[in-house]
CSV table of C-alpha atoms and ligand atoms in Angstrom, one decimal:
chain,number,residue,atom,x,y,z
A,297,MET,CA,-10.0,-8.5,20.6
A,298,LYS,CA,-6.7,-6.5,20.6
A,299,GLU,CA,-6.8,-3.2,18.8
A,300,TYR,CA,-3.5,-2.6,16.9
A,301,PHE,CA,-4.1,0.8,15.4
A,302,LYS,CA,-5.6,2.3,18.6
A,303,SER,CA,-4.9,6.0,17.9
A,304,ILE,CA,-6.5,5.8,14.4
A,305,PRO,CA,-10.2,6.3,13.9
A,306,ASN,CA,-12.3,4.8,11.1
A,307,ILE,CA,-11.4,6.9,8.0
A,308,LYS,CA,-14.5,8.8,6.7
A,309,PHE,CA,-15.2,11.0,3.7
A,310,GLU,CA,-15.1,14.7,4.9
A,311,GLY,CA,-14.8,16.5,1.6
A,312,ALA,CA,-12.1,18.6,-0.1
A,313,ALA,CA,-12.2,21.4,2.6
A,314,SER,CA,-11.3,19.0,5.4
A,315,LYS,CA,-8.0,19.5,7.2
A,316,ASN,CA,-8.3,16.2,9.0
A,317,PRO,CA,-5.3,14.0,8.0
A,318,PHE,CA,-7.3,10.9,8.9
A,319,ALA,CA,-10.2,11.6,6.5
A,320,PHE,CA,-10.8,11.2,2.8
A,321,ARG,CA,-11.1,14.4,0.8
A,322,PHE,CA,-12.2,12.8,-2.5
A,323,TYR,CA,-13.0,9.1,-1.9
A,324,ASP,CA,-16.6,8.9,-1.1
A,325,ALA,CA,-17.6,5.2,-1.3
A,326,GLU,CA,-21.3,6.0,-1.8
A,327,ARG,CA,-21.0,8.8,-4.3
A,328,VAL,CA,-22.5,7.7,-7.7
A,329,ILE,CA,-20.4,8.5,-10.8
A,330,LEU,CA,-21.6,7.5,-14.3
A,331,GLY,CA,-24.3,5.3,-12.7
A,332,LYS,CA,-22.0,3.4,-10.3
A,333,LYS,CA,-20.9,3.9,-6.8
A,334,MET,CA,-17.3,5.0,-6.3
A,335,SER,CA,-16.6,1.9,-4.3
A,336,GLU,CA,-17.7,-0.3,-7.3
A,337,HIS,CA,-15.5,1.7,-9.7
A,338,LEU,CA,-12.6,1.5,-7.3
A,339,PRO,CA,-12.3,-2.0,-5.8
A,340,PHE,CA,-9.3,-1.2,-3.6
A,341,ALA,CA,-7.1,-3.9,-2.2
A,342,MET,CA,-4.4,-4.1,0.4
A,343,ALA,CA,-1.1,-5.9,-0.6
A,344,TRP,CA,-0.3,-8.2,2.4
A,345,TRP,CA,3.5,-8.1,1.6
A,346,HIS,CA,4.1,-4.3,1.7
A,347,ASN,CA,1.6,-3.4,4.3
A,348,LEU,CA,1.9,-6.3,6.9
A,349,CYS,CA,5.3,-7.7,6.2
A,350,ALA,CA,7.8,-5.2,4.8
A,351,THR,CA,9.7,-3.1,7.4
A,352,GLY,CA,11.6,-0.8,5.0
A,353,SER,CA,14.8,-2.8,5.0
A,354,ASP,CA,17.0,-2.3,2.0
A,355,MET,CA,20.5,-3.4,0.9
A,356,PHE,CA,22.0,-0.5,2.9
A,357,GLY,CA,20.1,-0.9,6.2
A,358,ARG,CA,17.7,-2.7,8.5
A,359,GLY,CA,14.0,-2.0,8.6
A,360,THR,CA,12.7,1.1,10.2
A,361,ALA,CA,9.1,0.1,10.7
A,362,GLU,CA,7.9,-2.2,13.5
A,363,LYS,CA,5.6,-4.9,12.1
A,364,SER,CA,5.9,-7.5,14.8
A,365,PHE,CA,2.3,-6.7,16.0
A,366,GLY,CA,3.4,-7.8,19.5
A,367,GLU,CA,4.5,-11.4,18.4
A,368,THR,CA,7.8,-13.0,17.4
A,369,PRO,CA,8.3,-12.8,13.6
A,370,GLY,CA,8.7,-16.3,12.1
A,371,THR,CA,6.0,-17.8,14.3
A,372,MET,CA,2.3,-18.7,13.5
A,373,GLN,CA,1.3,-16.4,16.4
A,374,HIS,CA,2.9,-13.6,14.4
A,375,ALA,CA,1.1,-14.8,11.2
A,376,LYS,CA,-2.2,-14.6,13.0
A,377,ALA,CA,-1.4,-11.2,14.5
A,378,LYS,CA,-0.8,-10.0,10.9
A,379,VAL,CA,-4.3,-11.3,10.0
A,380,ASP,CA,-5.8,-9.4,12.9
A,381,ALA,CA,-3.9,-6.2,12.2
A,382,GLY,CA,-4.6,-6.5,8.5
A,383,PHE,CA,-8.4,-6.9,8.9
A,384,GLU,CA,-8.5,-4.0,11.4
A,385,PHE,CA,-6.5,-1.9,9.0
A,386,MET,CA,-8.8,-2.7,6.0
A,387,ARG,CA,-12.0,-2.2,8.1
A,388,LYS,CA,-10.8,1.2,9.3
A,389,LEU,CA,-10.1,2.4,5.7
A,390,GLY,CA,-13.2,0.7,4.1
A,391,ILE,CA,-10.9,-1.5,1.8
A,392,GLN,CA,-12.9,-4.3,0.3
A,393,TYR,CA,-10.1,-6.7,-0.8
A,394,PHE,CA,-6.7,-8.1,-0.1
A,395,CYS,CA,-3.9,-9.8,-2.2
A,396,TRP,CA,-1.2,-12.1,-1.0
A,397,HIS,CA,1.8,-14.4,-1.8
A,398,ASP,CA,1.9,-17.7,0.0
A,399,VAL,CA,4.9,-16.8,2.1
A,400,ASP,CA,3.4,-13.4,3.1
A,401,LEU,CA,0.7,-15.4,5.0
A,402,VAL,CA,3.0,-17.8,6.9
A,403,PRO,CA,6.7,-18.2,7.6
A,404,GLU,CA,8.1,-20.7,5.1
A,405,ALA,CA,9.3,-23.9,6.6
A,406,ASP,CA,12.2,-26.0,5.4
A,407,ASP,CA,9.9,-28.7,4.3
A,408,ILE,CA,7.1,-27.8,1.9
A,409,LYS,CA,4.6,-30.2,3.6
A,410,GLU,CA,4.9,-28.1,6.8
A,411,THR,CA,4.6,-24.8,4.9
A,412,ASN,CA,1.4,-26.2,3.3
A,413,ARG,CA,0.0,-27.2,6.7
A,414,ARG,CA,0.6,-23.7,8.0
A,415,LEU,CA,-1.2,-22.3,4.9
A,416,ASP,CA,-4.2,-24.5,5.7
A,417,GLU,CA,-4.2,-23.2,9.3
A,418,ILE,CA,-3.9,-19.6,8.4
A,419,SER,CA,-6.4,-19.7,5.7
A,420,ASP,CA,-9.0,-21.2,8.1
A,421,TYR,CA,-8.3,-18.2,10.3
A,422,ILE,CA,-8.5,-15.7,7.5
A,423,LEU,CA,-11.9,-17.2,6.4
A,424,THR,CA,-13.4,-16.5,9.8
A,425,LYS,CA,-12.2,-12.9,9.5
A,426,MET,CA,-13.6,-12.6,6.0
A,427,ARG,CA,-17.0,-13.8,7.3
A,428,ASP,CA,-17.0,-11.3,10.2
A,429,THR,CA,-16.1,-8.3,8.0
A,430,GLY,CA,-17.3,-9.1,4.5
A,431,ILE,CA,-13.8,-8.3,3.2
A,432,LYS,CA,-12.8,-10.5,0.2
A,433,CYS,CA,-9.8,-11.9,-1.5
A,434,LEU,CA,-8.9,-10.2,-4.8
A,435,TRP,CA,-6.0,-12.5,-5.8
A,436,GLY,CA,-3.4,-14.9,-4.5
A,437,THR,CA,0.0,-15.9,-5.9
A,438,ALA,CA,3.0,-18.0,-5.2
A,439,ASN,CA,6.2,-16.3,-4.3
A,440,MET,CA,8.6,-18.1,-6.7
A,441,PHE,CA,11.5,-15.6,-6.5
A,442,SER,CA,12.6,-15.2,-2.8
A,443,ASN,CA,13.7,-18.8,-1.9
A,444,PRO,CA,17.3,-19.4,-3.2
A,445,ARG,CA,16.1,-22.5,-5.1
A,446,PHE,CA,14.5,-20.0,-7.6
A,447,MET,CA,17.8,-18.3,-8.3
A,448,ASN,CA,17.4,-19.2,-12.0
A,449,GLY,CA,13.6,-18.7,-12.1
A,450,ALA,CA,10.7,-21.0,-11.4
A,451,GLY,CA,9.0,-22.2,-14.7
A,452,SER,CA,12.2,-21.0,-16.4
A,453,SER,CA,14.6,-22.7,-14.1
A,454,ASN,CA,17.3,-24.9,-15.6
A,455,SER,CA,16.4,-27.6,-12.9
A,456,ALA,CA,13.5,-29.9,-13.4
A,457,GLU,CA,13.3,-30.4,-9.6
A,458,VAL,CA,12.9,-26.7,-9.0
A,459,PHE,CA,10.2,-26.7,-11.7
A,460,ALA,CA,8.4,-29.4,-9.6
A,461,PHE,CA,8.7,-27.2,-6.5
A,462,ALA,CA,7.3,-24.3,-8.5
A,463,ALA,CA,4.4,-26.5,-9.6
A,464,ALA,CA,3.8,-27.6,-6.0
A,465,GLN,CA,3.7,-24.0,-4.8
A,466,VAL,CA,1.3,-22.9,-7.6
A,467,LYS,CA,-1.0,-25.9,-6.8
A,468,LYS,CA,-1.1,-24.9,-3.1
A,469,ALA,CA,-1.6,-21.2,-3.8
A,470,LEU,CA,-4.5,-22.1,-6.1
A,471,ASP,CA,-6.0,-24.3,-3.4
A,472,ILE,CA,-5.9,-21.4,-1.0
A,473,THR,CA,-7.1,-18.9,-3.6
A,474,VAL,CA,-10.2,-21.1,-4.3
A,475,LYS,CA,-10.7,-21.7,-0.5
A,476,LEU,CA,-10.8,-17.9,0.0
A,477,GLY,CA,-13.0,-17.2,-3.0
A,478,GLY,CA,-10.3,-15.1,-4.8
A,479,LYS,CA,-11.3,-13.4,-8.0
A,480,GLY,CA,-8.0,-14.0,-9.6
A,481,TYR,CA,-4.6,-15.8,-9.6
A,482,VAL,CA,-1.5,-13.9,-10.5
A,483,PHE,CA,1.7,-14.9,-12.2
A,484,TRP,CA,4.4,-12.3,-11.8
A,485,GLY,CA,7.5,-13.7,-13.4
A,486,GLY,CA,9.9,-12.4,-10.8
A,487,ARG,CA,12.9,-14.4,-11.9
A,488,GLU,CA,11.4,-15.7,-15.2
A,489,GLY,CA,14.1,-14.2,-17.4
A,490,TYR,CA,17.9,-14.4,-17.8
A,491,GLU,CA,21.1,-12.6,-17.2
A,492,THR,CA,23.1,-13.8,-20.2
A,493,LEU,CA,22.4,-15.8,-23.4
A,494,LEU,CA,25.8,-17.5,-22.9
A,495,ASN,CA,24.2,-20.0,-20.5
A,496,THR,CA,20.5,-19.8,-21.4
A,497,ASP,CA,18.1,-21.9,-23.6
A,498,VAL,CA,15.5,-19.2,-24.1
A,499,ALA,CA,13.2,-21.4,-26.2
A,500,LEU,CA,13.0,-24.2,-23.5
A,501,GLU,CA,12.6,-21.6,-20.7
A,502,GLN,CA,9.7,-19.9,-22.4
A,503,GLU,CA,8.0,-23.2,-23.4
A,504,ASN,CA,8.3,-24.4,-19.8
A,505,ILE,CA,6.7,-21.2,-18.4
A,506,ALA,CA,3.8,-21.8,-20.7
A,507,ARG,CA,3.7,-25.5,-19.6
A,508,LEU,CA,3.5,-24.3,-15.9
A,509,MET,CA,0.7,-21.9,-16.8
A,510,LYS,CA,-1.2,-24.5,-18.7
A,511,MET,CA,-0.9,-26.9,-15.7
A,512,ALA,CA,-2.2,-24.1,-13.5
A,513,VAL,CA,-5.2,-23.5,-15.7
A,514,ASP,CA,-6.0,-27.3,-15.9
A,515,TYR,CA,-5.7,-27.7,-12.2
A,516,GLY,CA,-7.4,-24.5,-11.3
A,517,ARG,CA,-10.4,-25.3,-13.4
A,518,SER,CA,-10.5,-28.9,-12.0
A,519,ILE,CA,-10.9,-27.6,-8.5
A,520,GLY,CA,-13.6,-25.0,-9.5
A,521,PHE,CA,-11.6,-21.9,-9.9
A,522,LYS,CA,-13.8,-19.7,-12.2
A,523,GLY,CA,-11.8,-16.5,-11.9
A,524,ASP,CA,-9.1,-15.0,-14.1
A,525,PHE,CA,-5.5,-15.9,-14.3
A,526,PHE,CA,-3.3,-12.8,-14.6
A,527,ILE,CA,0.1,-12.1,-16.0
A,528,GLU,CA,1.7,-9.1,-14.4
A,529,PRO,CA,4.3,-7.8,-16.9
A,530,LYS,CA,7.6,-6.3,-15.8
A,531,PRO,CA,10.6,-5.8,-18.1
A,532,LYS,CA,13.4,-6.2,-15.6
A,533,GLU,CA,14.3,-6.3,-11.9
A,534,PRO,CA,15.3,-8.7,-10.4
A,535,MET,CA,16.4,-10.2,-13.7
A,536,LYS,CA,18.1,-8.2,-16.5
A,537,HIS,CA,15.8,-9.5,-19.1
A,538,GLN,CA,12.3,-10.6,-18.0
A,539,TYR,CA,10.2,-12.6,-20.5
A,540,ASP,CA,6.9,-10.8,-19.6
A,541,PHE,CA,8.4,-7.4,-20.7
A,542,ASP,CA,5.2,-5.5,-21.2
A,543,ALA,CA,1.5,-6.1,-22.0
A,544,ALA,CA,2.1,-6.5,-25.7
A,545,THR,CA,4.8,-9.1,-25.1
A,546,ALA,CA,2.8,-11.0,-22.5
A,547,ILE,CA,-0.3,-11.0,-24.7
A,548,GLY,CA,1.6,-12.3,-27.7
A,549,PHE,CA,3.1,-15.1,-25.5
A,550,LEU,CA,-0.4,-16.0,-24.2
A,551,LYS,CA,-1.8,-16.1,-27.7
A,552,ALA,CA,1.1,-18.2,-29.0
A,553,HIS,CA,0.5,-20.8,-26.3
A,554,ASN,CA,-3.3,-20.8,-26.4
A,555,LEU,CA,-3.6,-19.4,-23.0
A,556,ASP,CA,-5.4,-16.2,-23.9
A,557,LYS,CA,-8.8,-17.4,-23.0
A,558,ASP,CA,-7.9,-18.0,-19.4
A,559,PHE,CA,-5.5,-15.1,-18.8
A,560,LYS,CA,-5.8,-11.4,-18.5
A,561,MET,CA,-3.3,-8.7,-17.6
A,562,ASN,CA,-2.6,-7.3,-14.1
A,563,ILE,CA,-1.0,-4.0,-15.0
A,564,GLU,CA,1.3,-2.3,-12.5
A,565,ALA,CA,2.0,1.4,-13.1
A,566,ASN,CA,5.7,1.3,-12.0
A,567,HIS,CA,6.3,-1.8,-14.2
A,568,ALA,CA,4.9,0.2,-17.2
A,569,THR,CA,7.3,3.0,-16.6
A,570,LEU,CA,10.2,0.6,-16.3
A,571,ALA,CA,9.2,-0.8,-19.7
A,572,GLY,CA,9.4,2.8,-21.2
A,573,HIS,CA,5.6,3.1,-21.4
A,574,THR,CA,3.0,5.1,-19.6
A,575,PHE,CA,0.6,3.3,-17.4
A,576,GLU,CA,-2.3,4.3,-19.7
A,577,HIS,CA,-0.5,2.8,-22.7
A,578,GLU,CA,-0.3,-0.6,-20.9
A,579,LEU,CA,-4.0,-0.4,-20.0
A,580,ARG,CA,-5.0,0.5,-23.5
A,581,ILE,CA,-3.0,-2.4,-25.1
A,582,SER,CA,-4.6,-4.8,-22.6
A,583,ALA,CA,-8.1,-3.4,-23.1
A,584,ILE,CA,-8.0,-3.5,-26.9
A,585,ASN,CA,-7.1,-7.2,-26.7
A,586,GLY,CA,-9.9,-7.9,-24.2
A,587,MET,CA,-7.4,-8.6,-21.5
A,588,LEU,CA,-7.6,-5.7,-19.0
A,589,GLY,CA,-8.1,-7.6,-15.8
A,590,SER,CA,-6.7,-5.9,-12.7
A,591,ILE,CA,-4.2,-3.3,-11.7
A,592,ASP,CA,-1.3,-2.8,-9.2
A,593,ALA,CA,-1.7,0.8,-8.3
A,594,ASN,CA,1.6,2.6,-7.5
A,595,GLN,CA,4.0,5.0,-9.1
A,596,GLY,CA,7.7,5.2,-9.8
A,597,ASP,CA,10.1,8.1,-9.6
A,598,TRP,CA,11.0,9.7,-12.9
A,599,LEU,CA,14.6,10.3,-11.6
A,600,LEU,CA,15.2,6.7,-10.5
A,601,GLY,CA,15.4,3.6,-12.8
A,602,TRP,CA,14.0,1.0,-10.4
A,603,ASP,CA,10.7,-0.2,-9.0
A,604,THR,CA,10.2,2.3,-6.2
A,605,ASP,CA,6.6,1.2,-5.5
A,606,GLU,CA,5.4,4.6,-4.2
A,607,PHE,CA,1.8,5.3,-3.3
A,608,PRO,CA,0.0,6.9,-6.2
A,609,TYR,CA,0.1,10.7,-6.0
A,610,ASP,CA,0.2,11.8,-9.6
A,611,VAL,CA,-3.4,12.9,-10.4
A,612,TYR,CA,-2.8,13.2,-14.2
A,613,THR,CA,-1.7,9.6,-14.4
A,614,ALA,CA,-4.6,8.4,-12.2
A,615,THR,CA,-6.9,10.4,-14.5
A,616,PHE,CA,-5.6,8.9,-17.7
A,617,ALA,CA,-5.6,5.4,-16.1
A,618,MET,CA,-9.2,5.8,-15.0
A,619,LEU,CA,-10.2,7.1,-18.4
A,620,GLU,CA,-8.8,3.8,-19.9
A,621,ILE,CA,-10.6,1.8,-17.3
A,622,LEU,CA,-13.9,3.6,-17.9
A,623,ARG,CA,-13.5,3.1,-21.7
A,624,ALA,CA,-13.0,-0.6,-21.1
A,625,GLY,CA,-16.1,-0.9,-19.0
A,626,GLY,CA,-14.2,-1.4,-15.7
A,627,LEU,CA,-11.9,-4.0,-14.3
A,628,THR,CA,-12.7,-7.7,-13.8
A,629,GLY,CA,-10.2,-7.6,-10.9
A,630,GLY,CA,-9.4,-4.6,-8.7
A,631,ILE,CA,-7.0,-1.9,-7.7
A,632,ASN,CA,-4.3,-3.4,-5.5
A,633,PHE,CA,-1.9,-0.9,-3.8
A,634,ASP,CA,1.3,-2.7,-4.6
A,635,ALA,CA,3.0,0.2,-2.8
A,636,LYS,CA,5.1,0.9,0.2
A,637,ASN,CA,5.7,3.7,2.6
A,638,ARG,CA,9.0,5.6,2.1
A,639,ARG,CA,11.6,4.2,4.7
A,640,PRO,CA,11.5,7.3,6.9
A,641,SER,CA,7.6,7.1,7.1
A,642,TYR,CA,7.7,4.3,9.5
A,643,THR,CA,4.8,4.6,11.9
A,644,TYR,CA,1.3,3.1,11.9
A,645,GLU,CA,-0.1,6.6,11.2
A,646,ASP,CA,2.0,6.7,8.0
A,647,MET,CA,0.5,3.4,6.8
A,648,PHE,CA,-2.9,5.1,7.0
A,649,HIS,CA,-1.7,8.3,5.4
A,650,ALA,CA,-0.3,6.3,2.5
A,651,PHE,CA,-3.7,4.5,1.8
A,652,ILE,CA,-5.6,7.8,2.2
A,653,LEU,CA,-3.3,9.4,-0.4
A,654,GLY,CA,-3.6,6.4,-2.8
A,655,MET,CA,-7.4,6.1,-2.5
A,656,ASP,CA,-8.0,9.9,-2.8
A,657,THR,CA,-5.7,10.0,-5.8
A,658,PHE,CA,-7.7,7.3,-7.6
A,659,ALA,CA,-11.0,9.0,-6.5
A,660,LEU,CA,-9.7,12.2,-8.1
A,661,GLY,CA,-8.7,10.2,-11.2
A,662,LEU,CA,-12.2,8.8,-11.4
A,663,ILE,CA,-13.9,12.1,-10.9
A,664,ASN,CA,-11.7,13.7,-13.6
A,665,ALA,CA,-12.1,10.8,-16.0
A,666,ALA,CA,-15.8,11.0,-15.7
A,667,LYS,CA,-15.7,14.7,-16.5
A,668,ILE,CA,-13.7,14.1,-19.6
A,669,THR,CA,-16.0,11.3,-20.7
A,670,GLU,CA,-19.2,13.4,-20.1
A,671,ASP,CA,-17.7,16.4,-21.8
A,672,GLY,CA,-17.3,14.2,-25.0
A,673,ARG,CA,-15.1,16.6,-27.0
A,674,LEU,CA,-12.1,14.3,-26.8
A,675,THR,CA,-14.0,11.3,-28.1
A,676,ASP,CA,-15.5,13.5,-30.8
A,677,PHE,CA,-12.1,14.7,-31.8
A,678,VAL,CA,-10.7,11.1,-32.1
A,679,ASN,CA,-13.7,9.9,-34.1
A,680,GLU,CA,-13.4,12.8,-36.5
A,681,ARG,CA,-9.6,12.3,-36.8
A,682,TYR,CA,-10.3,8.8,-38.3
A,683,ALA,CA,-13.4,9.8,-40.2
A,684,SER,CA,-11.8,8.9,-43.6
A,685,TYR,CA,-12.1,5.2,-42.6
A,686,HIS,CA,-15.8,5.5,-41.7
A,687,LYS,CA,-17.2,8.1,-44.0
A,688,THR,CA,-15.6,7.4,-47.3
A,689,GLU,CA,-16.0,4.4,-49.6
A,690,LEU,CA,-12.2,4.0,-49.8
A,691,GLY,CA,-11.9,3.9,-46.0
A,692,ARG,CA,-14.8,1.5,-45.5
A,693,LYS,CA,-13.3,-0.8,-48.1
A,694,ILE,CA,-9.9,-0.9,-46.3
A,695,ILE,CA,-11.3,-1.6,-42.8
A,696,SER,CA,-13.8,-4.2,-44.1
A,697,GLY,CA,-11.0,-6.0,-45.9
A,698,ASN,CA,-12.7,-5.6,-49.3
A,699,THR,CA,-9.7,-4.2,-51.3
A,700,ASN,CA,-6.2,-5.1,-52.2
A,701,LEU,CA,-2.8,-3.7,-53.2
A,702,ARG,CA,-3.7,-3.6,-56.9
A,703,GLU,CA,-6.9,-1.7,-56.4
A,704,LEU,CA,-5.4,0.7,-53.9
A,705,ALA,CA,-2.3,1.4,-56.1
A,706,ALA,CA,-4.7,2.2,-59.0
A,707,TYR,CA,-6.6,4.5,-56.7
A,708,ALA,CA,-3.4,6.3,-55.6
A,709,GLU,CA,-2.2,6.7,-59.2
A,710,LYS,CA,-5.5,8.2,-60.2
A,711,LEU,CA,-5.4,10.7,-57.3
A,712,GLY,CA,-1.7,11.6,-57.9
A,713,VAL,CA,-1.3,13.3,-54.5
A,714,PRO,CA,-3.3,12.5,-51.2
A,715,SER,CA,-4.9,15.3,-49.3
A,716,GLN,CA,-3.1,16.5,-46.2
A,717,PRO,CA,-3.9,14.4,-43.0
A,718,SER,CA,-5.7,16.6,-40.5
A,719,SER,CA,-3.7,18.2,-37.7
A,720,GLY,CA,-3.2,16.1,-34.5
A,721,ARG,CA,-4.0,19.2,-32.4
A,722,GLN,CA,-2.1,17.8,-29.4
A,723,GLU,CA,-1.6,21.1,-27.6
A,724,MET,CA,-5.2,22.1,-28.1
A,725,LEU,CA,-6.3,18.8,-26.6
A,726,GLN,CA,-3.9,19.2,-23.6
A,727,SER,CA,-5.4,22.6,-23.0
A,728,LEU,CA,-8.8,21.0,-23.3
A,729,ILE,CA,-7.9,18.5,-20.5
A,730,ASN,CA,-6.7,21.3,-18.3
A,731,GLU,CA,-9.9,23.3,-19.0
A,732,ILE,CA,-12.1,20.3,-18.0
A,733,LEU,CA,-10.0,19.5,-14.9
A,734,PHE,CA,-9.4,23.0,-13.6
A,735,GLY,CA,-11.8,25.3,-15.5
B,1037,XUL,C1,7.0,-7.0,-7.9
B,1037,XUL,C2,5.6,-7.1,-7.9
B,1037,XUL,C3,5.0,-8.3,-7.2
B,1037,XUL,C4,3.7,-8.8,-7.8
B,1037,XUL,C5,3.2,-10.0,-7.1
B,1037,XUL,O1,7.5,-6.0,-8.7
B,1037,XUL,O2,4.9,-6.2,-8.4
B,1037,XUL,O3,4.8,-7.9,-5.9
B,1037,XUL,O4,2.7,-7.8,-7.7
B,1037,XUL,O5,4.1,-11.0,-7.1
B,1038,CO,CO1,2.9,-5.9,-8.5
């Protein structure tokens, strides 16, 4: 079997003092934290598209990275070489899962029947690799945004024929997800949005997206898919207005269309920041609705307004994200690096450095979040801050729904003036975090 990343060894944990750029300093798969192995807390996944397909091309220039893996792009030999390279890559890093779009796996043919035949062939091949390595499929999805037919969206297209092609792609992507034993199936609404209301029937578009999702649930369950469906919210890019703006919007949409029992959120960090939220905000909103499923781990750039999909480096963000994940009792999905190397970092070595950075950043996030959890002072503070709802008769009446405006108005009049709410102590708490992290 050909070795693609010959110069790169298996990446091992060597500890914080290691100066070896091909070792983990913080990610120690076997280390037990809060009763679970790091590898269980952090089910890392490789995104097929960024890692095996993308070459760094942008609207100003061609790709810089060589991803032919010795074969001609656009052929099934190339598709198979990507499988071989991908499994070698994941094995060397100890990554347990992968995620894909249909057209990441095979070159799309002009006729959908031929594309589907190619998907059958490549998934047979991937299955043999999965059996050999124990590496699993986290989720699959259909790319319903690249082909020109999806210029006006997929479920939200103005064309019923395009809707039918979107349905055909979802059906096939579900077949392959089930065949590969995927834990989830993702809907990222790439072009499910609009540019101008002047030409758009928003109500019909949104209802049609829900119809497509309902058909996916019905079909998926009929072929034995027991995993979660995920919506991956993003407010804009490529469309100006995207319907799945953020977690709150997507959850409201799912509830309005009775889809909330089958769907959870796949929260991407850079999408959160595009929506004007922190990553942890999106995780919290998903978790309190019982819909925290999976995450796309990456980060944006505070100075740029688009989806830069950088590998996670910001340890504070990873810490607060892992705190939310621990609070929620973990993810039903995993941690997919929907992230790409910067264009000038174009070598095979850089692909490994990027994953080492991302995995170590999340390992640090987990270690820190466990310290904050075990310390307990933050939780105690929040509990105390809301004590009036739990420790007084008035508060208990409000949260149990056993009072009304008349009674509360009488209470307020009797009191005349409420006592001052307690201080939020934000700066003290921020110091506390630094003390726990660096003290
Ligand atoms: C695009 C994005 C997608 C989804 C899957 O911003 O995040 O790659 O993760 O379609
Ligand atoms: Co993503």
